Coordinates of C-alpha atoms in Angstrom, one line a residue:
Chain V
X1 CA -31.9 7.9 -19.6
X2 CA -28.4 7.2 -20.7
X3 CA -27.5 10.9 -20.6
X4 CA -28.5 11.1 -17.0
X5 CA -26.4 8.1 -16.2
X6 CA -23.3 9.6 -17.8
X7 CA -24.1 12.9 -16.1
X8 CA -24.2 11.1 -12.8
X9 CA -21.0 9.2 -13.6
X10 CA -19.3 12.4 -14.5
X11 CA -20.4 14.0 -11.2
X12 CA -19.1 10.9 -9.4
X13 CA -15.7 11.3 -11.0
X14 CA -15.8 15.0 -10.1
X15 CA -16.1 13.9 -6.5
X16 CA -13.4 11.3 -6.4
X17 CA -10.9 12.8 -8.9
X18 CA -9.3 15.5 -6.5
X19 CA -8.7 12.9 -3.8
X20 CA -7.4 10.2 -6.2
X21 CA -5.1 12.7 -7.9
X22 CA -3.7 13.9 -4.6
X23 CA -3.2 10.3 -3.5
X24 CA -1.5 9.4 -6.8
X25 CA 0.8 12.5 -6.9
X26 CA 1.7 12.7 -3.2
X27 CA 1.6 9.1 -2.1
X28 CA 1.8 6.5 -4.9
X29 CA 4.4 8.4 -7.0
X30 CA 6.7 9.0 -4.0
X31 CA 6.4 5.3 -2.9
X32 CA 7.3 4.1 -6.4
X33 CA 10.0 6.7 -6.7
X34 CA 11.5 5.5 -3.4
X35 CA 12.0 2.1 -4.9
X36 CA 13.7 3.6 -7.9
X37 CA 15.7 6.0 -5.8
X38 CA 17.0 3.1 -3.7
X39 CA 18.7 1.8 -6.8
X40 CA 20.6 5.0 -7.4
X41 CA 23.5 6.8 -5.6
X42 CA 21.4 9.9 -5.0
X43 CA 23.4 12.0 -2.5
X44 CA 24.3 15.6 -1.8
X45 CA 26.2 15.9 -5.1
X46 CA 23.2 14.7 -7.1
X47 CA 21.1 17.1 -5.0
X48 CA 23.2 20.0 -6.4
X49 CA 23.3 18.7 -9.9
X50 CA 21.2 15.8 -11.2
X51 CA 23.9 14.8 -13.7
X52 CA 25.8 13.3 -10.8
X53 CA 23.0 10.7 -10.4
X54 CA 24.0 7.2 -11.2
X55 CA 22.1 3.9 -11.3
X56 CA 23.8 1.5 -9.0
X57 CA 21.5 -1.5 -8.9
X58 CA 21.4 -3.3 -5.6
X59 CA 24.6 -1.6 -4.3
X60 CA 22.8 0.4 -1.6
X61 CA 21.2 -2.8 -0.3
X62 CA 24.5 -4.7 -0.4
X63 CA 26.3 -1.9 1.5
X64 CA 23.5 -1.7 4.1
X65 CA 23.7 -5.4 4.7
X66 CA 27.4 -5.1 5.5
X67 CA 27.0 -2.0 7.6
X68 CA 27.1 -2.7 11.4
X69 CA 25.3 0.5 12.1
X70 CA 22.3 -0.6 10.0
X71 CA 22.3 -4.0 11.7
X72 CA 22.4 -2.3 15.0
X73 CA 19.4 -0.3 14.1
X74 CA 17.6 -3.5 13.0
X75 CA 18.5 -5.2 16.2
X76 CA 17.3 -2.2 18.3
X77 CA 14.0 -2.0 16.4
X78 CA 13.5 -5.7 16.9
X79 CA 14.1 -5.3 20.7
X80 CA 11.6 -2.5 20.8
X81 CA 9.0 -4.6 19.1
X82 CA 9.7 -7.9 20.8
X83 CA 9.5 -6.3 24.2
X84 CA 7.1 -3.5 23.4
X85 CA 4.3 -5.2 21.5
X86 CA 3.4 -7.8 24.2
X87 CA 3.9 -5.3 27.0
X88 CA 1.6 -2.7 25.3
X89 CA -1.0 -5.3 24.5
X90 CA -0.9 -6.8 28.0
X91 CA -1.3 -3.4 29.6
X92 CA -4.2 -2.4 27.3
X93 CA -6.0 -5.8 27.7
X94 CA -5.6 -5.7 31.5
X95 CA -7.0 -2.1 31.6
X96 CA -9.9 -3.1 29.3
X97 CA -10.8 -6.2 31.2
X98 CA -11.0 -4.4 34.6
X99 CA -12.7 -1.4 33.1
X100 CA -15.3 -3.7 31.5
X101 CA -16.4 -4.9 35.0
X102 CA -19.8 -3.4 35.7
X103 CA -19.0 -2.8 39.3
X104 CA -16.3 -0.2 38.5
X105 CA -17.5 3.3 39.1
X106 CA -17.2 6.3 36.7
X107 CA -16.3 4.0 33.8
X108 CA -16.9 6.6 31.0
X109 CA -14.6 9.0 32.8
X110 CA -11.8 6.4 33.3
X111 CA -12.1 5.4 29.7
X112 CA -11.3 9.0 28.6
X113 CA -8.6 9.4 31.3
X114 CA -6.8 6.2 30.1
X115 CA -7.0 7.3 26.5
X116 CA -5.8 10.9 27.1
X117 CA -2.1 10.2 26.8
X118 CA -2.6 8.8 23.3
X119 CA -3.7 12.2 21.9
X120 CA -0.9 14.2 23.6
X121 CA 1.9 15.5 21.5
X122 CA 4.6 12.9 21.3
X123 CA 7.5 15.4 21.5
X124 CA 6.1 17.2 24.5
X125 CA 5.5 14.0 26.5
X126 CA 8.9 12.7 25.5
X127 CA 10.4 15.8 27.0
X128 CA 8.3 15.2 30.1
X129 CA 9.4 11.6 30.4
X130 CA 13.0 12.7 29.9
X131 CA 12.6 14.7 33.1
X132 CA 10.7 11.9 34.9
X133 CA 13.6 9.5 34.0
X134 CA 16.3 11.9 35.1
X135 CA 19.0 10.0 37.1
X136 CA 19.3 12.5 39.9
X137 CA 16.0 14.4 40.1
X138 CA 13.6 12.2 38.3
X139 CA 10.4 11.0 40.0
X140 CA 10.9 7.4 38.9
X141 CA 14.2 7.1 40.7
X142 CA 12.7 8.9 43.7
X143 CA 10.1 6.1 43.9
X144 CA 12.7 3.4 43.5
X145 CA 15.0 4.8 46.1
X146 CA 12.2 5.5 48.6
X147 CA 11.3 1.8 48.6
X148 CA 15.0 0.9 49.0
X149 CA 15.9 0.0 45.4
X150 CA 19.0 1.5 43.8
X151 CA 18.6 4.5 41.4
X152 CA 19.0 3.7 37.7
X153 CA 20.7 5.7 35.0
X154 CA 17.7 5.1 32.7
X155 CA 18.6 7.0 29.6
X156 CA 22.4 7.0 30.2
X157 CA 23.1 3.3 30.0
X158 CA 22.7 1.0 27.0
X159 CA 21.2 -1.7 29.2
X160 CA 18.2 0.4 30.4
X161 CA 17.7 2.9 27.5
X162 CA 15.3 0.6 25.6
X163 CA 13.2 -0.4 28.7
X164 CA 13.1 3.3 29.7
X165 CA 11.7 4.5 26.4
X166 CA 9.3 1.5 26.4
X167 CA 7.9 2.6 29.7
X168 CA 7.1 6.0 28.1
X169 CA 5.7 4.4 24.9
X170 CA 3.4 2.0 26.8
X171 CA 2.1 4.8 29.0
X172 CA 1.4 6.9 25.9
X173 CA -0.3 4.3 23.7
X174 CA -2.0 1.6 25.8
X175 CA -5.3 3.6 25.8
X176 CA -5.7 3.1 22.1
X177 CA -5.8 -0.7 22.1
X178 CA -7.7 -0.6 25.3
X179 CA -10.6 1.2 23.6
X180 CA -10.7 -1.4 20.8
X181 CA -10.6 -4.2 23.3
X182 CA -13.4 -2.6 25.4
X183 CA -15.6 -2.3 22.3
X184 CA -15.2 -6.0 21.6
X185 CA -15.6 -7.1 25.2
X186 CA -19.0 -5.4 25.3
X187 CA -20.1 -7.7 22.5
X188 CA -19.4 -10.9 24.5
X189 CA -22.7 -12.2 25.7
X190 CA -23.2 -12.2 29.5
X191 CA -24.7 -15.8 29.3
X192 CA -21.3 -17.2 28.5
X193 CA -19.8 -15.8 31.7
X194 CA -22.9 -16.9 33.6
X195 CA -22.5 -20.4 32.2
X196 CA -18.8 -20.5 33.0
X197 CA -19.5 -19.3 36.6
X198 CA -22.1 -22.0 37.1
X199 CA -19.5 -24.6 35.9
X200 CA -17.3 -23.2 38.7
X201 CA -14.8 -21.2 36.6
X202 CA -12.9 -18.5 38.5
X203 CA -11.9 -15.2 37.0
X204 CA -8.8 -16.6 35.4
X205 CA -10.6 -19.5 33.8
X206 CA -13.4 -17.2 32.6
X207 CA -10.7 -15.0 31.0
X208 CA -9.0 -18.0 29.5
X209 CA -12.0 -19.8 28.1
X210 CA -14.6 -17.1 27.4
X211 CA -12.8 -13.7 27.0
X212 CA -9.7 -14.8 25.0
X213 CA -11.5 -16.8 22.3
X214 CA -14.0 -14.0 21.9
X215 CA -11.4 -11.4 21.3
X216 CA -8.9 -13.5 19.4
X217 CA -9.5 -11.8 16.0
X218 CA -9.2 -8.4 17.6
X219 CA -6.0 -9.5 19.3
X220 CA -4.6 -10.3 15.9
X221 CA -5.6 -7.0 14.4
X222 CA -4.2 -5.1 17.3
X223 CA -0.9 -7.0 17.2
X224 CA -0.5 -6.2 13.5
X225 CA -1.1 -2.5 14.1
X226 CA 1.2 -2.6 17.1
X227 CA 4.1 -4.2 15.2
X228 CA 3.8 -1.7 12.4
X229 CA 3.8 1.1 15.0
X230 CA 6.8 -0.2 17.0
X231 CA 8.7 -0.7 13.7
X232 CA 8.2 3.0 13.1
X233 CA 9.5 4.5 16.3
X234 CA 11.4 7.7 15.5
X235 CA 10.5 10.8 17.6
X236 CA 11.1 9.0 20.9
X237 CA 14.8 8.3 20.4
X238 CA 15.2 11.6 18.5
X239 CA 14.0 13.6 21.4
X240 CA 15.0 11.4 24.4
X241 CA 18.4 10.0 23.5
X242 CA 19.4 11.1 20.1
X243 CA 20.0 7.4 19.4
X244 CA 22.4 7.0 22.3
X245 CA 23.9 5.9 24.6
X246 CA 26.3 3.8 22.5
X247 CA 23.8 3.7 19.6
X248 CA 21.5 1.6 21.7
X249 CA 18.3 3.4 20.7
X250 CA 19.0 4.0 17.0
X251 CA 15.9 2.6 15.3
X252 CA 15.5 1.8 11.6
X253 CA 13.5 5.0 10.9
X254 CA 16.0 7.1 13.0
X255 CA 18.8 5.5 10.9
X256 CA 16.9 6.4 7.7
X257 CA 16.5 10.0 8.9
X258 CA 20.1 10.4 9.7
X259 CA 21.2 8.7 6.5
X260 CA 18.9 10.9 4.4
X261 CA 18.7 14.3 6.1
X262 CA 22.0 14.4 8.1
X263 CA 24.3 12.8 5.6
X264 CA 22.1 13.4 2.5
X265 CA 22.5 9.8 1.2
X266 CA 19.0 9.8 -0.2
X267 CA 19.5 6.6 -2.3
X268 CA 20.8 4.6 0.6
X269 CA 18.1 6.1 2.9
X270 CA 15.4 5.0 0.4
X271 CA 16.8 1.5 0.5
X272 CA 16.4 1.6 4.3
X273 CA 12.8 2.7 4.0
X274 CA 12.1 -0.2 1.6
X275 CA 13.7 -2.8 3.9
X276 CA 11.6 -1.4 6.7
X277 CA 8.5 -1.8 4.6
X278 CA 9.4 -5.4 3.7
X279 CA 10.0 -6.3 7.3
X280 CA 6.6 -4.9 8.4
X281 CA 4.9 -6.7 5.5
X282 CA 6.6 -10.0 6.2
X283 CA 5.7 -9.9 9.9
X284 CA 2.1 -9.1 9.1
X285 CA 2.0 -12.0 6.7
X286 CA 3.5 -14.3 9.3
X287 CA 0.9 -13.1 11.8
X288 CA -2.0 -13.7 9.4
X289 CA -0.6 -17.2 8.5
X290 CA -0.2 -18.1 12.2
X291 CA -3.7 -17.0 13.0
X292 CA -5.2 -19.1 10.2
X293 CA -3.1 -22.1 11.4
X294 CA -4.2 -21.7 15.0
X295 CA -7.8 -21.0 13.9
X296 CA -7.7 -24.2 11.9
X297 CA -6.6 -26.3 14.9
X298 CA -9.6 -25.2 16.9
X299 CA -12.2 -26.2 14.3
Chain E
X1 CA -17.9 -10.4 46.4
X2 CA -17.7 -7.0 48.1
X3 CA -13.9 -7.4 48.3
X4 CA -13.6 -8.0 44.6
X5 CA -15.6 -4.8 43.9
X6 CA -13.3 -2.8 46.1
X7 CA -10.2 -4.4 44.6
X8 CA -11.4 -3.6 41.0
X9 CA -12.1 0.0 41.9
X10 CA -8.7 0.4 43.6
X11 CA -7.0 -1.1 40.5
X12 CA -8.7 1.3 38.2
X13 CA -7.9 4.3 40.4
X14 CA -4.3 3.2 40.5
X15 CA -4.0 3.0 36.7
X16 CA -5.7 6.4 36.6
X17 CA -3.1 7.8 38.9
X18 CA -0.2 6.4 36.9
X19 CA -1.7 7.9 33.7
X20 CA -2.5 11.3 35.1
X21 CA 0.4 11.8 37.4
X22 CA 3.0 12.7 34.7
X23 CA 0.7 15.2 33.1
X24 CA -0.2 16.8 36.5
X25 CA 3.4 16.9 37.5
X26 CA 4.4 18.5 34.1
X27 CA 1.9 21.4 34.9
X28 CA 3.1 21.7 38.5
X29 CA 6.8 21.9 37.5
X30 CA 6.1 24.4 34.8
X31 CA 5.1 26.9 37.6
X32 CA 8.2 26.3 39.8
X33 CA 11.0 28.9 40.0
X34 CA 14.2 28.1 38.1
X35 CA 16.3 25.3 39.7
X36 CA 13.5 24.2 42.0
X37 CA 12.8 21.0 40.0
X38 CA 16.5 20.1 40.1
X39 CA 16.4 19.1 43.8
X40 CA 16.0 15.8 45.5
X41 CA 13.5 14.6 46.5
X42 CA 11.5 16.2 43.6
X43 CA 9.0 18.7 44.9
X44 CA 5.4 17.9 44.0
X45 CA 4.1 21.5 44.1
X46 CA 5.9 24.8 43.6
X47 CA 7.0 26.7 46.7
X48 CA 6.1 30.0 44.9
X49 CA 4.0 29.8 41.8
X50 CA 5.6 31.8 38.9
X51 CA 4.7 32.4 35.3
X52 CA 8.2 33.4 34.4
X53 CA 8.9 30.4 32.2
X54 CA 5.8 30.9 30.2
X55 CA 6.8 34.6 29.8
X56 CA 10.3 33.7 28.8
X57 CA 9.0 31.2 26.2
X58 CA 6.8 33.7 24.6
X59 CA 9.0 36.8 24.9
X60 CA 12.5 35.4 24.3
X61 CA 12.0 32.1 22.6
X62 CA 9.3 33.1 20.0
X63 CA 6.8 30.5 21.2
X64 CA 3.9 32.7 20.0
X65 CA 5.2 32.4 16.5
X66 CA 5.5 28.6 16.7
X67 CA 2.0 28.3 18.2
X68 CA 0.7 30.4 15.3
X69 CA 2.4 28.1 12.8
X70 CA 1.0 25.0 14.5
X71 CA -2.5 26.5 14.6
X72 CA -2.5 27.8 11.1
X73 CA -1.1 24.5 9.7
X74 CA -3.5 22.3 11.6
X75 CA -6.5 24.4 10.6
X76 CA -5.5 24.5 7.0
X77 CA -4.8 20.8 7.0
X78 CA -8.2 20.1 8.4
X79 CA -10.0 22.2 5.9
X80 CA -8.1 20.8 2.9
X81 CA -8.4 17.2 4.1
X82 CA -12.1 17.5 4.5
X83 CA -12.4 19.2 1.1
X84 CA -10.6 16.3 -0.6
X85 CA -11.8 13.3 1.3
X86 CA -15.4 13.9 2.0
X87 CA -16.8 14.1 -1.6
X88 CA -14.6 11.1 -2.4
X89 CA -15.9 9.1 0.5
X90 CA -19.5 9.9 -0.3
X91 CA -19.0 8.9 -4.0
X92 CA -17.4 5.6 -3.1
X93 CA -20.4 4.8 -0.9
X94 CA -23.3 6.1 -2.9
X95 CA -22.5 6.9 -6.6
X96 CA -21.9 4.4 -9.3
X97 CA -18.9 4.8 -11.6
X98 CA -16.8 2.4 -13.6
X99 CA -14.0 0.7 -11.7
X100 CA -15.3 2.0 -8.3
X101 CA -15.0 -1.2 -6.4
X102 CA -11.6 -2.1 -7.8
X103 CA -10.2 1.4 -7.1
X104 CA -11.6 1.2 -3.5
X105 CA -10.0 -2.2 -3.0
X106 CA -6.6 -0.8 -4.2
X107 CA -6.9 2.1 -1.8
X108 CA -7.6 -0.3 1.2
X109 CA -4.7 -2.4 0.1
X110 CA -2.4 0.6 0.1
X111 CA -3.2 1.2 3.8
X112 CA -0.5 -1.3 4.6
X113 CA 2.2 0.9 3.1
X114 CA 3.7 3.2 5.7
X115 CA 3.7 6.8 4.6
X116 CA 7.4 7.2 5.6
X117 CA 8.5 5.2 2.6
X118 CA 7.6 8.1 0.3
X119 CA 9.1 10.7 2.6
X120 CA 12.4 11.1 0.8
X121 CA 11.1 11.3 -2.8
X122 CA 8.3 13.6 -1.7
X123 CA 10.9 15.9 -0.2
X124 CA 12.8 15.9 -3.5
X125 CA 9.6 16.5 -5.5
X126 CA 8.7 19.5 -3.3
X127 CA 12.2 20.8 -3.4
X128 CA 12.2 20.8 -7.2
X129 CA 9.1 23.0 -7.2
X130 CA 10.3 25.3 -4.4
X131 CA 7.9 24.2 -1.7
X132 CA 10.5 23.3 0.9
X133 CA 10.2 25.5 4.0
X134 CA 6.7 26.7 3.1
X135 CA 3.3 26.1 4.6
X136 CA 2.2 24.5 1.3
X137 CA 4.9 21.9 1.6
X138 CA 4.0 21.1 5.1
X139 CA 0.3 20.6 4.2
X140 CA 0.9 18.3 1.2
X141 CA 0.7 14.9 3.1
X142 CA -2.6 15.9 4.6
X143 CA -4.4 16.1 1.3
X144 CA -4.2 12.4 0.5
X145 CA -5.9 10.5 3.3
X146 CA -7.0 7.0 2.3
X147 CA -8.1 6.5 5.9
X148 CA -10.3 9.6 5.7
X149 CA -12.0 8.4 2.6
X150 CA -12.6 5.0 4.2
X151 CA -14.1 6.6 7.3
X152 CA -16.5 8.8 5.4
X153 CA -17.5 5.9 3.1
X154 CA -18.4 3.7 6.1
X155 CA -20.6 6.4 7.5
X156 CA -22.1 7.5 4.1
X157 CA -23.2 3.9 3.4
X158 CA -26.1 4.4 5.9
X159 CA -27.6 7.3 4.0
X160 CA -31.0 6.1 2.7
X161 CA -31.1 5.7 -1.1
X162 CA -34.7 7.1 -1.1
X163 CA -33.4 10.4 0.2
X164 CA -31.0 10.9 -2.7
X165 CA -33.6 9.6 -5.3
X166 CA -36.2 12.0 -4.0
X167 CA -33.8 14.9 -4.5
X168 CA -32.9 13.7 -8.0
X169 CA -36.6 13.5 -8.9
X170 CA -37.0 17.1 -7.7
X171 CA -34.3 17.9 -10.3
X172 CA -31.4 18.7 -8.0
X173 CA -28.0 18.3 -9.5
X174 CA -25.5 15.9 -8.0
X175 CA -23.5 18.8 -6.6
X176 CA -26.6 20.3 -5.1
X177 CA -27.6 17.0 -3.5
X178 CA -24.1 16.7 -2.0
X179 CA -24.3 20.2 -0.5
X180 CA -27.9 20.2 0.8
X181 CA -28.8 16.6 1.5
X182 CA -25.6 14.6 2.0
X183 CA -23.4 17.1 4.0
X184 CA -25.9 17.8 6.7
X185 CA -26.4 14.0 7.4
X186 CA -22.6 13.5 7.5
X187 CA -22.0 16.2 10.1
X188 CA -21.0 13.8 13.0
X189 CA -18.4 12.1 10.9
X190 CA -17.2 15.4 9.6
X191 CA -16.5 16.5 13.2
X192 CA -14.7 13.2 13.8
X193 CA -12.6 13.5 10.7
X194 CA -11.8 17.1 11.4
X195 CA -10.7 16.2 14.9
X196 CA -8.5 13.4 13.6
X197 CA -6.7 15.6 11.1
X198 CA -6.3 18.5 13.4
X199 CA -4.8 16.4 16.2
X200 CA -2.7 14.5 13.7
X201 CA -1.3 17.6 12.1
X202 CA -0.7 19.4 15.4
X203 CA 1.1 16.3 16.8
X204 CA 3.1 15.4 13.7
X205 CA 6.8 15.5 14.0
X206 CA 8.9 13.8 11.2
X207 CA 7.5 15.7 8.2
X208 CA 7.6 19.2 9.6
X209 CA 11.0 18.5 10.9
X210 CA 12.1 17.7 7.4
X211 CA 10.2 20.2 5.4
X212 CA 10.3 23.3 7.6
X213 CA 14.0 24.2 7.6
X214 CA 13.8 27.8 8.7
X215 CA 13.4 28.3 12.5
X216 CA 10.7 30.9 12.0
X217 CA 8.5 28.3 10.3
X218 CA 8.9 25.7 13.0
X219 CA 5.7 24.1 14.5
X220 CA 5.5 23.6 18.3
X221 CA 6.8 20.0 18.4
X222 CA 9.8 20.9 16.2
X223 CA 10.5 24.0 18.2
X224 CA 10.2 22.1 21.4
X225 CA 12.6 19.3 20.2
X226 CA 15.1 22.0 19.2
X227 CA 14.7 23.8 22.5
X228 CA 15.1 20.6 24.5
X229 CA 18.5 20.0 22.9
X230 CA 19.8 23.4 24.1
X231 CA 18.0 23.6 27.5
X232 CA 18.2 20.1 28.8
X233 CA 19.0 21.3 32.3
X234 CA 16.2 23.9 32.4
X235 CA 13.4 21.4 33.5
X236 CA 10.9 24.1 34.5
X237 CA 11.1 25.9 31.2
X238 CA 10.9 22.6 29.3
X239 CA 7.8 21.6 31.2
X240 CA 6.2 25.0 30.4
X241 CA 7.0 24.4 26.7
X242 CA 5.5 20.9 27.0
X243 CA 2.3 22.3 28.6
X244 CA 1.9 24.9 25.8
X245 CA 2.3 22.1 23.2
X246 CA 0.0 19.6 24.8
X247 CA -2.7 21.7 26.4
X248 CA -4.5 22.8 23.2
X249 CA -4.9 19.3 21.8
X250 CA -5.7 17.7 25.1
X251 CA -8.5 20.3 25.8
X252 CA -9.9 19.9 22.2
X253 CA -9.9 16.1 22.7
X254 CA -11.7 16.4 26.1
X255 CA -14.3 18.7 24.6
X256 CA -15.0 16.4 21.6
X257 CA -13.9 13.0 22.8
X258 CA -17.3 11.4 21.9
X259 CA -16.6 12.1 18.3
X260 CA -13.0 11.0 18.4
X261 CA -13.8 7.7 20.1
X262 CA -16.6 6.9 17.7
X263 CA -14.4 7.5 14.7
X264 CA -11.6 5.4 16.2
X265 CA -13.9 2.4 16.7
X266 CA -15.5 2.8 13.2
X267 CA -12.1 2.9 11.6
X268 CA -10.0 0.7 13.8
X269 CA -8.5 -0.8 10.6
X270 CA -5.9 1.9 11.0
X271 CA -5.1 4.5 13.6

């Protein structure tokens, strides 16, 4: 008996070992190495000869915290998240709620249509939106001017570059959250809406008192995923604006890329990566804490 | 009541229009002759339909090569990812081994760490073994998918224990059971996972941008990004390039969307 148990245990290890080794070597080791690397001055000279590598302690972090370009990237990333997360969630929740109505025709088709942009290649659709946002020939300014509004220099002005990119991002990703919301909405019992209607609640009151409480945990999950996603914007500014105009779309990850692979300051770039992680982690913790706090008030 | 129904349907159709219009316009502009898109008001359909931009992309810009790179990498990534994650996902669900639950909890905890953190050391590691600018280097991040293991495990939990026991009593080895009993029952989630990895690898940008330094190794997104920096003014050609990049994955998704959506909802812990 014990020999078959060990044989089975050996087989189990055979199944998990390749994956665990791959995760250890190509994920865990690099992440830990990033922390160590961020404490060194690894740069293009160390890349040529490892003897030039020095341990510098927290110097990279100190230098970043006094670097206005880094703070600019932090500020821009914060703007993207503060504006983008509520916008994206509102759009996806709105789409989910109306698509959940049984009187809407062709619901399965619309569901796929709304989701389609999410699977498109980011770089390709960023190129597409670059053209849609073109100051002179873009379709968005055409719509604006044909209803009598002034044309906007979307990607050419620091005041509108972030909203312009957000327009594209929301178009691209809202279907993802929408699907998750739709799945949850389908679990809300019809009797609850029926009861609310009998009590004389209109659509808004039904949404406020039946839908919202039912989807609250999902709302939290989606907001956590969204914050992490918006903190990691990279390809959008890389393709659409190259960080411009006037550095207004340099995100933290874009800053890390330039620091690492344009200037080859890999030590400093690793410090950026770590600060980014700490920020995501901190925001997630705050969200979880807030939800527990709010949940506690209700009960 | 009737009015509400009409309003809802109009609202849905309006969102549908906003979602589809950019993609439809991209296709339309890609068939316009050079310079036609740079007029105001922007034309909705080409005056004369032309394939010249597609021809130029493939003949002069080497798009065929980039497409081949994308296809080869996405296919290999899919095969490798399945090979690594499926046995592991099954073992975490159905086989007993020491430390199983603790290891699994650690993996789930690691999901909060964004992969980008390890990007720079991973690049240095691969550079030291000479894998920069190779397919192998581009494939490395796709081997280790915690999310894939999680997805397979969730699905494998529903395999009836009796089925495995019966096979064991018949004297089948664990490997044999995995191949002839487990894999067939896992087929739907295998399709789902394959689709996730294929689309993910095809659409990926940051890693191929870093690791594939030589232009002849570029994937479609990297090539398109490079092209768009040189040919900003050439809207028609850029749209043709975007169509070539987007169309394969969009069609694949439309054909298999059932599987994709099921997997997304099963694993909505992480996207």
